[in-house]
């Protein structure tokens, strides 16, 4: 039987034994950010339960407080008193959270005061011109490091006008930022997406009563606010993916994850896993959630088109682990955006695979994984990226019996899934 030990910032797993059990995935990170922001914009009290307990969402909660919203524990969730945003007393620090800074930039652009938003070294390295450019076109004054292309961003918000915008890269964060700014703008703000990305911003705006319309690959908003709401955040598919892939690749395993969000734009990894031959069942358990079960079995290589990429962008590292163990090669197209995540995820995924003895390479924007690997233990650096840490923990569990894998920089996992090791222990008893 294998083991899992956390010592300082290093997680060590010894391979051996199946994953078996039933888990609730942590609250969805993307939905949690938006729930807090929309509640802060709504005039009155909202109640949100099931929020992600990760540091990224805590950063959004703190940012909304800094902007004048009340955010306080209330029963099983939090109560957010919104509607009266005001200038923050000092710079807002979003830590590692790219979603926080980009979405917040949209809100700050609509507010008649100056907001400074920065983050850790990773966030301050990531491209921000993708939000700065459209927000400037709408009328906000957006400045920042590196000629306004990087955080910290200084945003003097004010009178905005609607624009029609086609983001140059497929990004739900950019779409979200422009749509949130559109809530403050005169006229219509339209985002056109050549390749669709996760639809949480427009879906939640519609559900909570803002003026939004979705048709023909376009989302249009007009000046409006959400109404106060009660909302329970479903579980995070991107977190569930670790357990489902873990079950698929570890002999004797069967894992169920319940309460997982099941809307468009987030289930791409399930389709890919099924194409690889994984036995995954999905039972709807409510309007917005599903119960997923995956059992160990043989996998085959897969080809994933660029059009599918936004739908599984956060699951690529763990799918690459599955591909390494599958029979035959896999090819994942259109992964240029992976370079701009918490780490350069193409690079960190390749490094992790190599550390565990799997052959893979990058061919332009595609990740090619040779397949048929017998993974061995190794030493992997999370590179400050929670998803790299968790993906290669799963890789380590699927290595040859008794092999030891050390994942350094494990602390990054706290951004989205502080309970990961606890849930892993639950699946290994
Ligand atoms: C997110 C969108 C994705 C994803 C990130 C969360 C969101 O980024 O990688 O973890 O909540 O909008 P992009 O769509 O900007 O690539």
Short mmCIF file of C-alpha atoms and ligand atoms in Angstrom, two decimals:
data_model
loop_
_atom_site.label_atom_id
_atom_site.label_comp_id
_atom_site.label_asym_id
_atom_site.label_seq_id
_atom_site.Cartn_x
_atom_site.Cartn_y
_atom_site.Cartn_z
CA UNK A 1 0.00 0.00 0.00
CA UNK A 2 1.34 3.43 -0.88
CA UNK A 3 1.53 6.47 1.35
CA UNK A 4 1.14 10.24 1.23
CA UNK A 5 3.22 12.57 3.41
CA UNK A 6 3.26 16.33 3.50
CA UNK A 7 6.44 17.79 4.92
CA UNK A 8 6.89 21.52 4.67
CA UNK A 9 6.21 22.44 1.08
CA UNK A 10 6.84 18.96 -0.36
CA UNK A 11 4.18 16.30 -0.86
CA UNK A 12 5.62 12.80 -1.15
CA UNK A 13 3.49 9.98 -2.52
CA UNK A 14 4.47 6.34 -2.68
CA UNK A 15 2.59 4.52 -5.42
CA UNK A 16 0.49 1.48 -4.62
CA UNK A 17 -3.13 0.73 -3.90
CA UNK A 18 -6.31 2.00 -5.52
CA UNK A 19 -8.34 5.18 -5.08
CA UNK A 20 -11.79 4.32 -3.81
CA UNK A 21 -14.50 6.48 -2.32
CA UNK A 22 -16.96 9.28 -2.63
CA UNK A 23 -16.15 12.99 -2.44
CA UNK A 24 -17.76 16.38 -2.85
CA UNK A 25 -15.59 18.56 -5.04
CA UNK A 26 -14.77 21.96 -3.48
CA UNK A 27 -16.96 24.87 -4.56
CA UNK A 28 -16.31 25.91 -8.14
CA UNK A 29 -13.64 28.60 -8.28
CA UNK A 30 -14.90 30.44 -11.39
CA UNK A 31 -18.49 30.53 -10.11
CA UNK A 32 -17.40 31.56 -6.58
CA UNK A 33 -15.52 34.63 -7.86
CA UNK A 34 -18.49 35.75 -9.91
CA UNK A 35 -21.02 35.09 -7.14
CA UNK A 36 -19.08 37.37 -4.77
CA UNK A 37 -18.65 40.10 -7.37
CA UNK A 38 -22.25 40.07 -8.56
CA UNK A 39 -23.48 40.11 -4.93
CA UNK A 40 -21.28 43.15 -4.28
CA UNK A 41 -22.90 44.89 -7.28
CA UNK A 42 -26.46 44.00 -6.24
CA UNK A 43 -28.22 46.62 -4.14
CA UNK A 44 -29.00 44.73 -0.91
CA UNK A 45 -28.09 41.50 0.88
CA UNK A 46 -27.24 38.25 -0.92
CA UNK A 47 -26.47 34.87 0.62
CA UNK A 48 -23.91 32.52 -0.94
CA UNK A 49 -23.12 28.99 0.25
CA UNK A 50 -20.69 26.39 -1.07
CA UNK A 51 -17.99 28.93 -1.98
CA UNK A 52 -14.51 27.70 -2.88
CA UNK A 53 -12.35 27.70 0.24
CA UNK A 54 -9.22 28.45 -1.80
CA UNK A 55 -6.99 31.50 -1.42
CA UNK A 56 -8.00 32.86 -4.85
CA UNK A 57 -11.64 33.22 -3.88
CA UNK A 58 -10.66 34.59 -0.46
CA UNK A 59 -8.73 37.27 -2.39
CA UNK A 60 -11.89 38.20 -4.29
CA UNK A 61 -13.89 38.37 -1.06
CA UNK A 62 -11.25 40.67 0.47
CA UNK A 63 -11.23 42.81 -2.68
CA UNK A 64 -15.00 43.26 -2.58
CA UNK A 65 -14.71 44.29 1.07
CA UNK A 66 -11.98 46.76 0.17
CA UNK A 67 -14.40 48.21 -2.39
CA UNK A 68 -17.04 48.73 0.29
CA UNK A 69 -19.16 45.57 0.20
CA UNK A 70 -20.00 43.79 3.45
CA UNK A 71 -18.86 40.15 3.41
CA UNK A 72 -19.53 38.23 6.63
CA UNK A 73 -20.02 34.58 7.62
CA UNK A 74 -23.69 33.70 7.90
CA UNK A 75 -24.81 30.17 8.77
CA UNK A 76 -23.49 27.76 6.15
CA UNK A 77 -22.22 30.54 3.89
CA UNK A 78 -21.58 34.25 3.64
CA UNK A 79 -23.82 37.28 3.50
CA UNK A 80 -22.75 39.95 1.05
CA UNK A 81 -24.16 43.46 1.44
CA UNK A 82 -23.71 45.15 -1.89
CA UNK A 83 -24.66 48.10 -3.98
CA UNK A 84 -22.51 50.87 -2.58
CA UNK A 85 -18.99 50.49 -3.90
CA UNK A 86 -16.46 53.12 -2.87
CA UNK A 87 -12.78 53.87 -3.41
CA UNK A 88 -10.51 51.37 -1.64
CA UNK A 89 -8.24 52.71 1.11
CA UNK A 90 -5.15 51.25 -0.59
CA UNK A 91 -3.99 48.90 -3.34
CA UNK A 92 -5.88 45.62 -3.69
CA UNK A 93 -3.73 42.48 -3.62
CA UNK A 94 -5.22 39.44 -5.40
CA UNK A 95 -2.30 37.13 -4.61
CA UNK A 96 -2.06 34.42 -7.27
CA UNK A 97 -5.52 34.92 -8.74
CA UNK A 98 -5.66 35.87 -12.42
CA UNK A 99 -9.45 35.58 -12.45
CA UNK A 100 -9.76 38.06 -9.56
CA UNK A 101 -7.61 40.73 -11.16
CA UNK A 102 -9.13 40.49 -14.63
CA UNK A 103 -12.76 40.45 -13.52
CA UNK A 104 -12.12 43.17 -10.92
CA UNK A 105 -10.54 45.33 -13.59
CA UNK A 106 -13.91 45.30 -15.37
CA UNK A 107 -15.75 46.45 -12.26
CA UNK A 108 -13.11 49.04 -11.37
CA UNK A 109 -13.39 50.48 -14.89
CA UNK A 110 -17.03 51.31 -14.18
CA UNK A 111 -16.46 52.95 -10.79
CA UNK A 112 -15.85 56.72 -10.52
CA UNK A 113 -12.62 56.44 -8.52
CA UNK A 114 -9.11 55.01 -8.82
CA UNK A 115 -8.38 51.38 -7.97
CA UNK A 116 -4.90 49.87 -7.91
CA UNK A 117 -4.84 46.07 -8.26
CA UNK A 118 -1.75 43.87 -8.12
CA UNK A 119 -0.82 40.34 -7.19
CA UNK A 120 2.08 38.00 -6.58
CA UNK A 121 5.04 37.62 -8.95
CA UNK A 122 3.08 35.20 -11.18
CA UNK A 123 0.06 37.51 -11.56
CA UNK A 124 2.32 40.49 -12.14
CA UNK A 125 4.00 38.58 -14.99
CA UNK A 126 0.78 37.53 -16.73
CA UNK A 127 -0.60 39.58 -19.66
CA UNK A 128 -3.08 42.27 -18.65
CA UNK A 129 -3.27 44.16 -21.95
CA UNK A 130 -6.01 41.73 -22.92
CA UNK A 131 -8.29 43.50 -20.41
CA UNK A 132 -6.62 46.92 -20.42
CA UNK A 133 -7.13 47.44 -24.17
CA UNK A 134 -10.93 46.93 -24.30
CA UNK A 135 -11.48 48.76 -21.00
CA UNK A 136 -9.59 51.78 -22.38
CA UNK A 137 -11.73 51.67 -25.51
CA UNK A 138 -14.78 51.82 -23.24
CA UNK A 139 -13.40 55.00 -21.65
CA UNK A 140 -11.54 53.89 -18.54
CA UNK A 141 -8.06 55.17 -17.82
CA UNK A 142 -5.97 52.01 -17.37
CA UNK A 143 -2.29 52.17 -16.62
CA UNK A 144 0.10 49.56 -15.30
CA UNK A 145 3.62 48.16 -15.24
CA UNK A 146 5.41 47.48 -18.53
CA UNK A 147 3.64 50.31 -20.37
CA UNK A 148 0.23 49.30 -19.03
CA UNK A 149 0.53 45.68 -20.10
CA UNK A 150 1.06 44.10 -16.68
CA UNK A 151 -0.11 44.39 -13.09
CA UNK A 152 -0.15 46.27 -10.81
CA UNK A 153 -2.91 48.03 -12.74
CA UNK A 154 -4.09 51.53 -11.90
CA UNK A 155 -7.64 51.98 -13.12
CA UNK A 156 -9.41 55.32 -13.04
CA UNK A 157 -12.98 54.36 -13.81
CA UNK A 158 -15.79 56.52 -14.90
CA UNK A 159 -18.07 57.20 -17.79
CA UNK A 160 -17.98 54.17 -20.05
CA UNK A 161 -19.51 53.58 -23.45
CA UNK A 162 -20.38 50.18 -24.83
CA UNK A 163 -18.10 48.55 -27.41
CA UNK A 164 -18.19 45.52 -29.69
CA UNK A 165 -15.20 43.38 -28.80
CA UNK A 166 -13.69 40.20 -30.18
CA UNK A 167 -11.00 39.06 -27.71
CA UNK A 168 -7.82 38.15 -29.61
CA UNK A 169 -7.40 35.08 -27.38
CA UNK A 170 -10.21 32.81 -26.20
CA UNK A 171 -10.55 33.81 -22.54
CA UNK A 172 -13.51 33.70 -20.19
CA UNK A 173 -11.71 36.13 -17.92
CA UNK A 174 -11.49 38.75 -20.67
CA UNK A 175 -15.09 38.19 -21.73
CA UNK A 176 -16.10 38.53 -18.07
CA UNK A 177 -14.14 41.76 -17.55
CA UNK A 178 -15.71 43.44 -20.60
CA UNK A 179 -19.22 42.28 -19.68
CA UNK A 180 -18.87 43.49 -16.08
CA UNK A 181 -17.69 46.88 -17.34
CA UNK A 182 -20.67 46.81 -19.72
CA UNK A 183 -23.00 46.86 -16.69
CA UNK A 184 -21.78 50.45 -16.11
CA UNK A 185 -21.64 51.58 -19.75
CA UNK A 186 -23.92 53.68 -21.87
CA UNK A 187 -25.36 51.70 -24.75
CA UNK A 188 -24.74 48.07 -25.56
CA UNK A 189 -21.51 46.16 -24.87
CA UNK A 190 -21.05 43.11 -27.07
CA UNK A 191 -18.43 40.36 -26.78
CA UNK A 192 -18.08 38.12 -29.78
CA UNK A 193 -16.31 34.80 -29.24
CA UNK A 194 -14.94 32.91 -32.25
CA UNK A 195 -14.32 29.96 -29.92
CA UNK A 196 -16.73 29.79 -26.97
CA UNK A 197 -15.33 29.89 -23.43
CA UNK A 198 -16.96 29.03 -20.11
CA UNK A 199 -20.26 30.89 -19.83
CA UNK A 200 -20.47 31.67 -16.11
CA UNK A 201 -20.48 35.47 -16.37
CA UNK A 202 -23.38 35.69 -18.81
CA UNK A 203 -25.30 32.83 -17.19
CA UNK A 204 -25.04 34.28 -13.71
CA UNK A 205 -25.81 37.83 -14.88
CA UNK A 206 -28.97 36.47 -16.54
CA UNK A 207 -29.92 34.34 -13.52
CA UNK A 208 -29.56 37.30 -11.16
CA UNK A 209 -31.57 39.72 -13.26
CA UNK A 210 -29.06 41.87 -15.18
CA UNK A 211 -29.79 42.95 -18.76
CA UNK A 212 -27.90 40.37 -20.81
CA UNK A 213 -28.63 38.62 -24.09
CA UNK A 214 -26.82 35.65 -25.64
CA UNK A 215 -27.26 34.86 -29.34
CA UNK A 216 -25.23 33.69 -32.31
CA UNK A 217 -21.82 33.52 -30.61
CA UNK A 218 -22.31 36.97 -29.03
CA UNK A 219 -23.07 38.15 -25.52
CA UNK A 220 -24.58 41.62 -25.14
CA UNK A 221 -25.12 43.56 -21.90
CA UNK A 222 -26.68 46.92 -21.12
CA UNK A 223 -26.37 49.13 -18.07
CA UNK A 224 -28.05 47.24 -15.24
CA UNK A 225 -27.30 45.52 -11.94
CA UNK A 226 -28.00 42.04 -10.63
CA UNK A 227 -30.73 41.87 -7.99
CA UNK A 228 -29.78 40.44 -4.54
CA UNK A 229 -29.85 36.64 -4.58
CA UNK A 230 -29.50 33.37 -2.66
CA UNK A 231 -27.12 30.96 -4.32
CA UNK A 232 -25.41 27.65 -3.62
CA UNK A 233 -22.15 27.22 -5.56
CA UNK A 234 -21.84 23.78 -7.20
CA UNK A 235 -18.62 21.72 -7.02
CA UNK A 236 -15.65 22.42 -9.26
CA UNK A 237 -15.29 20.15 -12.35
CA UNK A 238 -11.64 21.17 -12.68
CA UNK A 239 -11.01 19.83 -9.15
CA UNK A 240 -13.14 16.72 -9.76
CA UNK A 241 -10.99 15.98 -12.82
CA UNK A 242 -8.02 14.99 -10.61
CA UNK A 243 -10.03 12.25 -8.91
CA UNK A 244 -11.64 10.97 -12.09
CA UNK A 245 -8.32 10.73 -13.91
CA UNK A 246 -6.76 9.29 -10.73
CA UNK A 247 -9.38 6.53 -10.73
CA UNK A 248 -8.99 5.91 -14.47
CA UNK A 249 -5.23 5.35 -14.24
CA UNK A 250 -4.80 3.54 -10.89
CA UNK A 251 -5.59 -0.20 -10.91
CA UNK A 252 -8.54 -1.30 -8.78
CA UNK A 253 -9.93 2.23 -8.42
CA UNK A 254 -13.46 3.58 -8.44
CA UNK A 255 -14.19 7.15 -7.33
CA UNK A 256 -17.42 9.12 -7.25
CA UNK A 257 -17.50 12.90 -7.07
CA UNK A 258 -20.88 14.47 -6.43
CA UNK A 259 -22.39 17.96 -6.71
CA UNK A 260 -20.15 18.78 -9.68
CA UNK A 261 -21.22 21.74 -11.86
CA UNK A 262 -22.51 20.50 -15.20
CA UNK A 263 -22.94 23.55 -17.43
CA UNK A 264 -21.49 24.26 -20.86
CA UNK A 265 -17.81 24.97 -21.17
CA UNK A 266 -16.64 22.86 -18.25
CA UNK A 267 -17.24 19.24 -19.26
CA UNK A 268 -14.67 18.96 -22.05
CA UNK A 269 -12.39 16.75 -19.97
CA UNK A 270 -15.22 14.23 -19.53
CA UNK A 271 -15.68 13.97 -23.29
CA UNK A 272 -11.93 13.52 -23.73
CA UNK A 273 -11.71 10.89 -20.99
CA UNK A 274 -14.57 8.97 -22.61
CA UNK A 275 -12.87 9.16 -26.01
CA UNK A 276 -9.83 7.68 -24.31
CA UNK A 277 -12.01 4.74 -23.30
CA UNK A 278 -12.46 5.64 -19.62
CA UNK A 279 -15.54 4.31 -17.92
CA UNK A 280 -17.20 7.46 -16.64
CA UNK A 281 -20.83 7.67 -15.64
CA UNK A 282 -22.66 10.94 -15.10
CA UNK A 283 -25.95 11.12 -13.21
CA UNK A 284 -27.64 14.55 -13.06
CA UNK A 285 -28.56 15.37 -9.46
CA UNK A 286 -30.05 18.82 -9.91
CA UNK A 287 -30.49 21.67 -12.38
CA UNK A 288 -26.79 22.56 -12.33
CA UNK A 289 -25.01 19.52 -10.95
CA UNK A 290 -24.03 15.97 -11.69
CA UNK A 291 -22.62 12.95 -9.89
CA UNK A 292 -19.60 11.50 -11.70
CA UNK A 293 -18.11 8.05 -11.24
CA UNK A 294 -14.97 6.73 -12.89
CA UNK A 295 -13.47 3.26 -12.73
CA UNK A 296 -10.00 2.06 -13.64
CA UNK A 297 -9.61 0.61 -17.12
CA UNK A 298 -7.36 0.68 -20.17
CA UNK A 299 -7.04 4.04 -21.97
CA UNK A 300 -6.13 4.80 -25.56
CA UNK A 301 -4.51 7.89 -27.07
CA UNK A 302 -6.72 10.75 -28.20
CA UNK A 303 -6.68 13.74 -30.56
CA UNK A 304 -8.12 16.95 -29.17
CA UNK A 305 -8.90 19.83 -31.56
CA UNK A 306 -8.01 23.47 -30.88
CA UNK A 307 -11.71 24.31 -30.70
CA UNK A 308 -12.03 22.08 -27.64
CA UNK A 309 -9.11 23.69 -25.81
CA UNK A 310 -10.89 26.46 -23.82
CA UNK A 311 -13.25 23.83 -22.49
CA UNK A 312 -10.46 21.83 -20.85
CA UNK A 313 -7.72 24.40 -20.41
CA UNK A 314 -7.36 23.74 -16.67
CA UNK A 315 -7.47 19.96 -17.05
CA UNK A 316 -4.67 19.60 -19.62
CA UNK A 317 -1.92 18.77 -17.07
CA UNK A 318 -3.88 15.88 -15.56
CA UNK A 319 -5.15 14.73 -18.98
CA UNK A 320 -1.52 14.68 -20.08
CA UNK A 321 -0.83 12.23 -17.22
CA UNK A 322 -3.71 10.05 -18.49
CA UNK A 323 -2.32 10.32 -22.03
CA UNK A 324 1.13 9.20 -20.86
CA UNK A 325 -0.43 6.02 -19.47
CA UNK A 326 -2.70 5.42 -22.47
CA UNK A 327 -1.94 3.05 -25.31
CA UNK A 328 -0.76 5.06 -28.33
CA UNK A 329 0.02 8.76 -28.83
CA UNK A 330 -2.18 11.72 -27.94
CA UNK A 331 -2.23 15.17 -29.48
CA UNK A 332 -3.80 18.21 -27.82
CA UNK A 333 -4.08 21.12 -30.26
CA UNK A 334 -4.40 24.85 -29.66
CA UNK A 335 -2.72 25.18 -26.28
CA UNK A 336 -0.99 28.55 -26.75
CA UNK A 337 -3.00 30.02 -23.85
CA UNK A 338 -1.40 27.52 -21.48
CA UNK A 339 1.75 29.64 -21.62
CA UNK A 340 -0.10 32.40 -19.72
CA UNK A 341 -1.49 30.49 -16.76
CA UNK A 342 -0.22 30.41 -13.16
CA UNK A 343 2.91 28.91 -14.73
CA UNK A 344 3.86 28.36 -18.35
CA UNK A 345 1.75 25.22 -18.22
CA UNK A 346 3.05 23.74 -21.45
CA UNK A 347 6.54 23.88 -20.05
CA UNK A 348 5.65 22.71 -16.55
CA UNK A 349 3.51 19.86 -17.90
CA UNK A 350 6.38 18.68 -20.11
CA UNK A 351 8.81 18.92 -17.19
CA UNK A 352 6.48 16.92 -14.92
CA UNK A 353 5.97 14.21 -17.53
CA UNK A 354 9.71 13.96 -18.12
CA UNK A 355 10.38 13.70 -14.36
CA UNK A 356 8.07 10.67 -14.20
CA UNK A 357 9.63 9.06 -17.26
CA UNK A 358 6.97 9.88 -19.89
CA UNK A 359 7.90 11.05 -23.37
CA UNK A 360 6.18 14.17 -24.70
CA UNK A 361 6.96 17.27 -26.72
CA UNK A 362 5.46 20.53 -27.84
CA UNK A 363 4.83 20.89 -31.57
CA UNK A 364 3.98 24.58 -32.20
CA UNK A 365 0.79 25.05 -30.13
CA UNK A 366 0.16 21.33 -29.66
CA UNK A 367 1.15 19.01 -26.85
CA UNK A 368 2.11 15.55 -28.09
CA UNK A 369 2.26 12.77 -25.50
CA UNK A 370 3.72 9.50 -26.74
CA UNK A 371 1.71 7.16 -24.51
CA UNK A 372 2.42 3.64 -23.34
CA UNK A 373 4.59 4.89 -20.47
CA UNK A 374 5.29 2.96 -17.33
CA UNK A 375 5.58 5.90 -14.95
CA UNK A 376 8.36 5.88 -12.38
CA UNK A 377 8.70 8.02 -9.29
CA UNK A 378 10.49 11.32 -9.60
CA UNK A 379 10.84 14.84 -8.38
CA UNK A 380 8.42 17.43 -9.77
CA UNK A 381 8.38 21.18 -9.22
CA UNK A 382 4.88 22.67 -9.06
CA UNK A 383 6.31 25.89 -10.57
CA UNK A 384 3.91 27.88 -8.40
CA UNK A 385 0.96 26.27 -10.19
CA UNK A 386 -1.70 24.43 -8.18
CA UNK A 387 -2.84 22.36 -11.15
CA UNK A 388 0.66 21.16 -11.92
CA UNK A 389 1.10 20.10 -8.28
CA UNK A 390 -2.15 18.12 -8.20
CA UNK A 391 -1.71 16.60 -11.68
CA UNK A 392 1.70 15.18 -10.83
CA UNK A 393 0.55 13.95 -7.45
CA UNK A 394 -1.93 11.87 -9.48
CA UNK A 395 0.91 10.86 -11.82
CA UNK A 396 2.95 9.76 -8.80
CA UNK A 397 0.07 7.63 -7.51
CA UNK A 398 -0.08 5.85 -10.87
CA UNK A 399 3.66 5.14 -10.98
CA UNK A 400 5.06 1.64 -10.47
CA UNK A 401 4.17 0.14 -7.08
CA UNK A 402 6.51 1.37 -4.35
CA UNK A 403 7.97 4.26 -6.39
CA UNK A 404 8.26 7.58 -4.60
CA UNK A 405 7.31 10.92 -6.14
CA UNK A 406 8.04 14.26 -4.48
CA UNK A 407 6.03 17.31 -5.55
CA UNK A 408 7.84 20.48 -4.46
CA UNK A 409 5.99 23.76 -4.06
CA UNK A 410 2.89 21.94 -2.85
CA UNK A 411 1.69 25.10 -1.08
CA UNK A 412 0.38 26.37 -4.44
CA UNK A 413 -2.55 23.95 -4.07
CA UNK A 414 -4.05 26.27 -1.42
CA UNK A 415 -5.14 28.66 -4.17
CA UNK A 416 -7.93 26.34 -5.31
CA UNK A 417 -8.05 23.15 -3.23
CA UNK A 418 -6.75 23.37 0.36
CA UNK A 419 -8.53 20.07 1.19
CA UNK A 420 -6.84 18.02 -1.55
CA UNK A 421 -4.62 15.94 0.76
CA UNK A 422 -7.54 15.29 3.13
CA UNK A 423 -9.67 14.11 0.17
CA UNK A 424 -6.81 11.98 -1.11
CA UNK A 425 -6.52 10.30 2.30
CA UNK A 426 -10.28 9.59 2.15
CA UNK A 427 -9.83 7.77 -1.15
CA UNK A 428 -6.94 5.66 0.08
CA UNK A 429 -8.39 4.05 3.22
C1 LIG B 1 -11.35 31.21 -15.67
C2 LIG B 1 -11.06 31.11 -17.00
C3 LIG B 1 -9.93 30.37 -17.51
C4 LIG B 1 -9.30 29.43 -16.48
C5 LIG B 1 -9.22 30.03 -15.12
C6 LIG B 1 -10.59 30.51 -14.65
C7 LIG B 1 -12.52 32.02 -15.30
O1 LIG B 1 -9.00 31.31 -17.96
O2 LIG B 1 -8.05 28.97 -16.90
O3 LIG B 1 -8.74 29.06 -14.19
O4 LIG B 1 -13.01 31.86 -14.16
O5 LIG B 1 -12.97 32.81 -16.12
P1 LIG B 1 -9.14 31.97 -19.41
O6 LIG B 1 -10.50 31.66 -19.94
O7 LIG B 1 -8.95 33.43 -19.23
O8 LIG B 1 -8.12 31.28 -20.23
#
